Short mmCIF file of C-alpha atoms in Angstrom, two decimals:
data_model
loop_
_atom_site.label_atom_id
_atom_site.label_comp_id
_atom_site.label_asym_id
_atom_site.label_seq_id
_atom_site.Cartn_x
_atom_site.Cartn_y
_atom_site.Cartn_z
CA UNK Q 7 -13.98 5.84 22.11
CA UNK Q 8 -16.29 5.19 18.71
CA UNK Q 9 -16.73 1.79 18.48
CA UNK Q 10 -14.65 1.53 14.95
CA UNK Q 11 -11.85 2.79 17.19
CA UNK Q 12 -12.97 -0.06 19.82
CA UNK Q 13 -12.51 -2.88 17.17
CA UNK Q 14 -9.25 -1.68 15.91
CA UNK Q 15 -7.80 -1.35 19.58
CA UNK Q 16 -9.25 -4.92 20.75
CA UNK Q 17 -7.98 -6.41 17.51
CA UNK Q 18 -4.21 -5.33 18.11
CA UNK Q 19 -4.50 -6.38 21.68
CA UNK Q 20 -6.52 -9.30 20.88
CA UNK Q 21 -5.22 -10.96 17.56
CA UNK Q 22 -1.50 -10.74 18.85
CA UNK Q 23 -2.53 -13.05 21.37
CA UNK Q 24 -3.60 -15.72 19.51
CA UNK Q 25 -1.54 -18.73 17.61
CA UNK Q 26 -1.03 -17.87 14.15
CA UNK Q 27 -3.28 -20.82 13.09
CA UNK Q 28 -5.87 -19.57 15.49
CA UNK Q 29 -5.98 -16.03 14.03
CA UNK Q 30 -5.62 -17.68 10.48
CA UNK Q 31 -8.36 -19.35 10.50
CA UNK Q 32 -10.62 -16.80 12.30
CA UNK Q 33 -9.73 -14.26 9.86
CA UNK Q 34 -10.19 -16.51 6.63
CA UNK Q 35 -13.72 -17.49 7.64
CA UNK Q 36 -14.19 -13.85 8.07
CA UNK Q 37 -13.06 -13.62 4.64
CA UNK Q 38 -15.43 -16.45 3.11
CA UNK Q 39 -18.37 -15.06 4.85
CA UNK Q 40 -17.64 -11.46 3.65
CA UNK Q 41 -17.41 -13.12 0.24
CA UNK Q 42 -20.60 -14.96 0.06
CA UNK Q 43 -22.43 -11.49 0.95
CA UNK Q 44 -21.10 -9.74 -1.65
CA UNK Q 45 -21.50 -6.40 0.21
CA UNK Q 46 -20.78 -2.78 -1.52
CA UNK Q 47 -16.82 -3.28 -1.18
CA UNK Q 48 -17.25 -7.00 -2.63
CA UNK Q 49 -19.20 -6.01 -5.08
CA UNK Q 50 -16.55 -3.06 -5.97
CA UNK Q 51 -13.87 -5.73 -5.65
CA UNK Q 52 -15.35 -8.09 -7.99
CA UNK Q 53 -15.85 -4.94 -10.67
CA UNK Q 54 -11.61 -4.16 -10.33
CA UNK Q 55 -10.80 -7.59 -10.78
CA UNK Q 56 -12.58 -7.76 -13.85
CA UNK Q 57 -10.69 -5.28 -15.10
CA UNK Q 58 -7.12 -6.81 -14.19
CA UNK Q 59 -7.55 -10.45 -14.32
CA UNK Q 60 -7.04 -12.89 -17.45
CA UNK Q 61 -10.09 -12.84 -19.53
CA UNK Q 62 -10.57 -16.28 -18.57
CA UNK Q 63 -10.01 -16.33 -15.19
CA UNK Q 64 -12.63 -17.44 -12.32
CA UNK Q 65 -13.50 -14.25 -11.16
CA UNK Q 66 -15.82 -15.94 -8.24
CA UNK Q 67 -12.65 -17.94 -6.96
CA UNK Q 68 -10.37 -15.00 -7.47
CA UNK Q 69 -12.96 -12.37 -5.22
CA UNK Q 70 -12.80 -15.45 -2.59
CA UNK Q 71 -8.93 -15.18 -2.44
CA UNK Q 72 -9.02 -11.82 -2.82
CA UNK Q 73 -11.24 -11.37 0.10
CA UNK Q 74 -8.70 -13.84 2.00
CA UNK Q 75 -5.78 -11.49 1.03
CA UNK Q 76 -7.37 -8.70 2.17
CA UNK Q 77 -8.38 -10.64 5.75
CA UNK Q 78 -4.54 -11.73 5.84
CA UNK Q 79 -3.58 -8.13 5.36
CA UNK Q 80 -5.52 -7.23 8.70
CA UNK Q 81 -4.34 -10.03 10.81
CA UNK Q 82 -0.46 -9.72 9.93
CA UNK Q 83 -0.75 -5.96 10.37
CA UNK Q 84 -2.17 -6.78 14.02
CA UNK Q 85 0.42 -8.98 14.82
CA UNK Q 86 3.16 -6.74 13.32
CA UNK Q 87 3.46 -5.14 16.65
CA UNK Q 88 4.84 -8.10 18.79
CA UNK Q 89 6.94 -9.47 16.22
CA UNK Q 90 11.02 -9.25 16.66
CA UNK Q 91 13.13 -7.86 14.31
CA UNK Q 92 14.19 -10.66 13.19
CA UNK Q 93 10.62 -12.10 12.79
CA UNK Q 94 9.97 -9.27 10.12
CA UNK Q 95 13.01 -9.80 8.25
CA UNK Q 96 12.06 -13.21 7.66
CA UNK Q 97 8.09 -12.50 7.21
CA UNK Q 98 8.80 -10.01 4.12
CA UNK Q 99 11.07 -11.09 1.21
CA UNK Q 100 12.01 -8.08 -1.47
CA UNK Q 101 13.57 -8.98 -4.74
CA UNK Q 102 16.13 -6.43 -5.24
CA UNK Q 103 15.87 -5.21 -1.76
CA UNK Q 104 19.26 -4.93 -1.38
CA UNK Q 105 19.74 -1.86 -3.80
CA UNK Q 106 17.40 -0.01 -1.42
CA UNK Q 107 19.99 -1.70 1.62
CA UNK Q 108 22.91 0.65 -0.29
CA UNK Q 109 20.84 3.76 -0.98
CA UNK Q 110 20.74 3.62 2.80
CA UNK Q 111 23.83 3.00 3.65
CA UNK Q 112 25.06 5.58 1.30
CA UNK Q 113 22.76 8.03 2.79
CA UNK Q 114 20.68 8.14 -0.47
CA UNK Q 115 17.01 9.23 -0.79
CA UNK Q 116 14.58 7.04 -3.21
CA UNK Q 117 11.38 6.68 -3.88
CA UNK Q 118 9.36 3.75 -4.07
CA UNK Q 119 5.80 3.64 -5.73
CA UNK Q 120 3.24 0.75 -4.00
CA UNK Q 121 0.28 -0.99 -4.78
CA UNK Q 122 -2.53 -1.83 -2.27
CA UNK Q 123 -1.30 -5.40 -2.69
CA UNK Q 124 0.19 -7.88 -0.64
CA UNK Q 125 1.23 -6.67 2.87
CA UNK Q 126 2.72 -2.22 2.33
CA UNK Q 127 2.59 -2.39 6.39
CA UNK Q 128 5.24 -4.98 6.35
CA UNK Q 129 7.29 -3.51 3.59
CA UNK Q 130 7.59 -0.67 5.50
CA UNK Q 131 9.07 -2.66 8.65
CA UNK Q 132 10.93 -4.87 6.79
CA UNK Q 133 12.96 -1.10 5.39
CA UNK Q 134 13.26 -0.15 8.74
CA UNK Q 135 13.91 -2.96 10.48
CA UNK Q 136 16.91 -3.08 7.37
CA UNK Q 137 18.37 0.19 8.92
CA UNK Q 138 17.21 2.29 6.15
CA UNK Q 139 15.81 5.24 7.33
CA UNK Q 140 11.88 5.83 6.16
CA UNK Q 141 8.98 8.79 6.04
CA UNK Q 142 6.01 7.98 4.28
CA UNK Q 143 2.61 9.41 4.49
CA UNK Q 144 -0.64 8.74 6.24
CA UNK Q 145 -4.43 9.25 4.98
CA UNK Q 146 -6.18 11.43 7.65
CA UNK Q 147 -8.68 8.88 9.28
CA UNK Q 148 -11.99 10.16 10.85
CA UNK Q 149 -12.30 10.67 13.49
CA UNK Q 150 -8.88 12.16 14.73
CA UNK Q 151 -8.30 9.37 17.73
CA UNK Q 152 -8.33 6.92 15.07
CA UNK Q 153 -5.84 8.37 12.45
CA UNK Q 154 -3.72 8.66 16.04
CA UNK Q 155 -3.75 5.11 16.95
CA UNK Q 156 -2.74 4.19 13.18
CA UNK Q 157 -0.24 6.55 13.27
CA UNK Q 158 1.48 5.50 16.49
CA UNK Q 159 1.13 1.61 15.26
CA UNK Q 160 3.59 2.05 12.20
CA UNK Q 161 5.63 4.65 14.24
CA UNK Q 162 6.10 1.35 16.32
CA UNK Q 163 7.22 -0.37 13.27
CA UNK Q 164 9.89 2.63 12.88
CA UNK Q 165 8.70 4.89 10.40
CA UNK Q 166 8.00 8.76 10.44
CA UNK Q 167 4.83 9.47 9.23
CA UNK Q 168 3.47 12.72 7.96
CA UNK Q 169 -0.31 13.12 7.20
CA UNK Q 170 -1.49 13.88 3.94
CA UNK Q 171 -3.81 16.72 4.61
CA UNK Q 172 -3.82 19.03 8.19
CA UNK Q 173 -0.08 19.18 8.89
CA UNK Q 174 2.01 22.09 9.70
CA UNK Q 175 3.13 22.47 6.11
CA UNK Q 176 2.46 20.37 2.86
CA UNK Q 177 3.69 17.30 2.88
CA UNK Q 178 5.63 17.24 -0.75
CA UNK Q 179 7.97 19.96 1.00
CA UNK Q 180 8.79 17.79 4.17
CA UNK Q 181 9.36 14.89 1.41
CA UNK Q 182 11.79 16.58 -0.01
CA UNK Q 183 13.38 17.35 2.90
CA UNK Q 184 13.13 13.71 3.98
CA UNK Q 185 14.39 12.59 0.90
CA UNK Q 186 17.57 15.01 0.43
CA UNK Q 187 18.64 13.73 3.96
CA UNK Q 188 18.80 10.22 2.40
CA UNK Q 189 15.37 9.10 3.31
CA UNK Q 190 13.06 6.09 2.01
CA UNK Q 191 10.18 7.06 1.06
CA UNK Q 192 7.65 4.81 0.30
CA UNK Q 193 4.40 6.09 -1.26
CA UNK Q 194 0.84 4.07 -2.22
CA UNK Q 195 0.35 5.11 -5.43
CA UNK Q 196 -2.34 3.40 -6.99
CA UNK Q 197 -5.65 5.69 -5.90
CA UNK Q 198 -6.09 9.44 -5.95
CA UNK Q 199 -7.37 10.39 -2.47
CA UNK Q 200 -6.93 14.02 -3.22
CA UNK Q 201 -9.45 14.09 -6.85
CA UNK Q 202 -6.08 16.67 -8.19
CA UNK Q 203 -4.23 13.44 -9.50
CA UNK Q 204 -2.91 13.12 -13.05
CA UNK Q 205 -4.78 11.62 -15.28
CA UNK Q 206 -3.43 8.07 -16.27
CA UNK Q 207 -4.61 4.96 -18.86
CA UNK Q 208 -4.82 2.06 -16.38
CA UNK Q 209 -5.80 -1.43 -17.32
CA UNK Q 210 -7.32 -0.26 -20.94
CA UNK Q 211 -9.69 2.60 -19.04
CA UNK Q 212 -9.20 5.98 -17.25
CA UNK Q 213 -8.41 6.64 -13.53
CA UNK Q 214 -6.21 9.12 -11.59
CA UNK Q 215 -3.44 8.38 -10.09
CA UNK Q 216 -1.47 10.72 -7.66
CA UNK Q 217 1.54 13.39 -8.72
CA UNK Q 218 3.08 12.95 -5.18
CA UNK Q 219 5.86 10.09 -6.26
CA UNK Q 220 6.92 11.15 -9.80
CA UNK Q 221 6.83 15.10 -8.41
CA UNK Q 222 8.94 14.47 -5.52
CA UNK Q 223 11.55 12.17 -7.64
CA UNK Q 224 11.22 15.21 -10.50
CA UNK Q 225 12.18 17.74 -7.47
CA UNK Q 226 15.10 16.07 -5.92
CA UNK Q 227 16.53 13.88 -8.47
CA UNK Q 228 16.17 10.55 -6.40
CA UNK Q 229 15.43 7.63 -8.45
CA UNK Q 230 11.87 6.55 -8.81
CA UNK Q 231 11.16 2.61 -8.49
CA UNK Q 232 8.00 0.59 -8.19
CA UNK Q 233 7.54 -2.60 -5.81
CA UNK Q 234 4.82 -5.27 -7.01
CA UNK Q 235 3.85 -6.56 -4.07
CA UNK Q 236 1.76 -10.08 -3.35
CA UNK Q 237 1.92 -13.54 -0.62
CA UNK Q 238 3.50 -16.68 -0.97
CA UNK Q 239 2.09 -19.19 1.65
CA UNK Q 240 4.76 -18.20 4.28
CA UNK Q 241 5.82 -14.61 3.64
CA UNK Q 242 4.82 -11.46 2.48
CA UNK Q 243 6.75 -10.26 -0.96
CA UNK Q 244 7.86 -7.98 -3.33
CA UNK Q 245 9.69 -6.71 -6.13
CA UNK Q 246 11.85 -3.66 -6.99
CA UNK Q 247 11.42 -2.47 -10.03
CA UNK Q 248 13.69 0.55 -11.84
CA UNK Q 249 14.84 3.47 -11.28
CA UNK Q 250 12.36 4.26 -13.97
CA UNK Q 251 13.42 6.31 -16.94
CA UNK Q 252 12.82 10.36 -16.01
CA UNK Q 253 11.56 12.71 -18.47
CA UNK Q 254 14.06 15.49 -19.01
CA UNK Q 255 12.02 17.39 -21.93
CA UNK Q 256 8.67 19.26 -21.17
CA UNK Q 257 7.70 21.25 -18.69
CA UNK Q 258 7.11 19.74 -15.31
CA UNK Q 259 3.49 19.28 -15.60
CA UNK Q 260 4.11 17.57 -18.96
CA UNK Q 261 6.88 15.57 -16.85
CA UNK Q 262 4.90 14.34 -14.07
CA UNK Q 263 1.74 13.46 -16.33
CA UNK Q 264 4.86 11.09 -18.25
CA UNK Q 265 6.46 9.18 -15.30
CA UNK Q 266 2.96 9.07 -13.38
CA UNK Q 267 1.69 7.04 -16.45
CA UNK Q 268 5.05 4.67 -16.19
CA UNK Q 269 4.34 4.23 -12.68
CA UNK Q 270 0.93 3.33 -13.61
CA UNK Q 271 2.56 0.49 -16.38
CA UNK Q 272 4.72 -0.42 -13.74
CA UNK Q 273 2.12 -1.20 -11.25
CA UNK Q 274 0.00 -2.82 -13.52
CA UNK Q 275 2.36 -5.66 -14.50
CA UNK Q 276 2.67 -6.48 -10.70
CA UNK Q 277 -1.12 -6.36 -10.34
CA UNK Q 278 -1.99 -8.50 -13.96
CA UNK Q 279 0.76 -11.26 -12.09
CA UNK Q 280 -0.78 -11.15 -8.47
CA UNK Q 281 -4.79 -9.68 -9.14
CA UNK Q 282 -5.61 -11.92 -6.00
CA UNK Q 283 -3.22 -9.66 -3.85
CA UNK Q 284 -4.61 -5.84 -4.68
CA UNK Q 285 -6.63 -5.04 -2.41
CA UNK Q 286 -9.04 -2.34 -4.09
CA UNK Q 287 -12.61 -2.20 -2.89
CA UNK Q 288 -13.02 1.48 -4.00
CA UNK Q 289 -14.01 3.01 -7.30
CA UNK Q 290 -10.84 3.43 -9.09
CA UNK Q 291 -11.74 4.17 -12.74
CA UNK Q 292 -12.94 7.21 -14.71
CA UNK Q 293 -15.43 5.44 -16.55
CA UNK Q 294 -18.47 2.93 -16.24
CA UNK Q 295 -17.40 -0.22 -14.79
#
């Protein structure tokens, strides 16, 4: 066992444990510290929210409740495990959550475009803990025990996960599968792992951003919506946004470059409104930042 694969196992056996004021305030020290030593992903953090937050905003502040965000992230996602059903009703709140409700209980597939904001662990237990059946997809961690243990943690949670690189086949064709047999699926859609993305105006500059959401809604002819996502004090929360309009003219390169760059509008209101909550400590944009 590597001891990255150690920490991750002690901290779901561990932080459970503890009283949520305990584990609060463990993990938002945590937080501060990592702020004040504006390591690489701090650094990187700072450099996004730059880019997203008012022009006069206090971008010190913001990186320190960013970095608390972030922390909060980790620590509900450890407790998610041990929580009851009805505890993760109650922990994540969805405006318009209800029209995904009836596209599950009419056996409907949709697809639903996320941030890395707010808490996309408990979104995705909150849908299935809702009844509404849901497949999403995994980044391939390194090394292969550690993908594993991520994989059977939101398995827990009840969702079917497929990874996005190494399975049997690719994973848009078990989407659409999923999807036609009235799946949820729920995709992060705010950074290109894959360095194939389409090429999208974000915030004023030039990222990638990837196909997988607007393709697969293109394919089956589920509707397409977007979910800002952030925290209030006492919940995790969200909100639907769409269907989005769907290109019908073009071909369906042309189509996909179109709704990925609404996706990409769409996600940026949610971010401009909650910059605190995104959690991006990568390089995200084409060009010098």
């Amino acid at each position: 066992m590597t001891l990255q694969e150690w920490g991750l196992t002690a901290g779901w056996r561990i932080v459970r444990a503890l009283p949520g004021p305990v584990a609060t305030g463990i993990f938002r020290a945590g937080a501060d510290r990592a702020a004040r030593r504006r390591g690489p992903g701090v650094q990187r953090l700072e450099a996004n929210l730059r880019r997203v937050a008012a022009p006069d905003a206090d971008i010190d502040a913001l990186v320190r409740a960013g970095m608390r965000s972030y922390a909060r992230y980790w620590m509900e996602a450890f407790r998610l495990p041990s929580r009851s059903r009805a505890q993760i009703l109650d922990g994540f709140r969805l405006e318009g959550g209800e029209t995904l409700v009836q596209h599950g209980k009419a056996g409907e597939g949709a697809v639903v475009a996320l941030p890395h904001g707010g808490n996309w662990d408990a979104a995705g237990a909150w849908a299935a803990a809702s009844g509404i059946p849901l497949t999403t997809v995994a980044e391939r961690l390194k090394p292969e025990a550690l993908y594993q243990r991520f994989l059977d943690f939101r398995e827990s949670l009840g969702m079917s996960i497929i990874p996005e690189r190494g399975g049997d086949r690719p994973p848009i064709d078990v989407l659409v599968e999923r999807v036609q047999a009235g799946h949820l699926v729920p995709l992060l859609a705010d950074r290109d792992l894959s360095r194939r993305g389409v090429e999208v105006t974000f915030f004023g500059g030039r990222t990638r951003m990837p196909a997988g959401p607007a393709l697969l809604a293109l394919r089956t002819g589920a509707p397409l919506y977007t979910v800002s996502m952030w925290y209030e004090p006492d919940a995790a929360c969200g909100r639907l946004v769409g269907p989005l309009p769907v290109p019908v003219e073009g071909t369906l390169a042309e189509r996909v470059a179109v709704l990925t760059q609404a996706v990409a509008d769409s996600l940026a209101v949610g971010i401009a409104e909650h910059p605190e909550d995104w959690h991006m400590l990568q390089k995200l944009w084409l060009d010098p930042s």
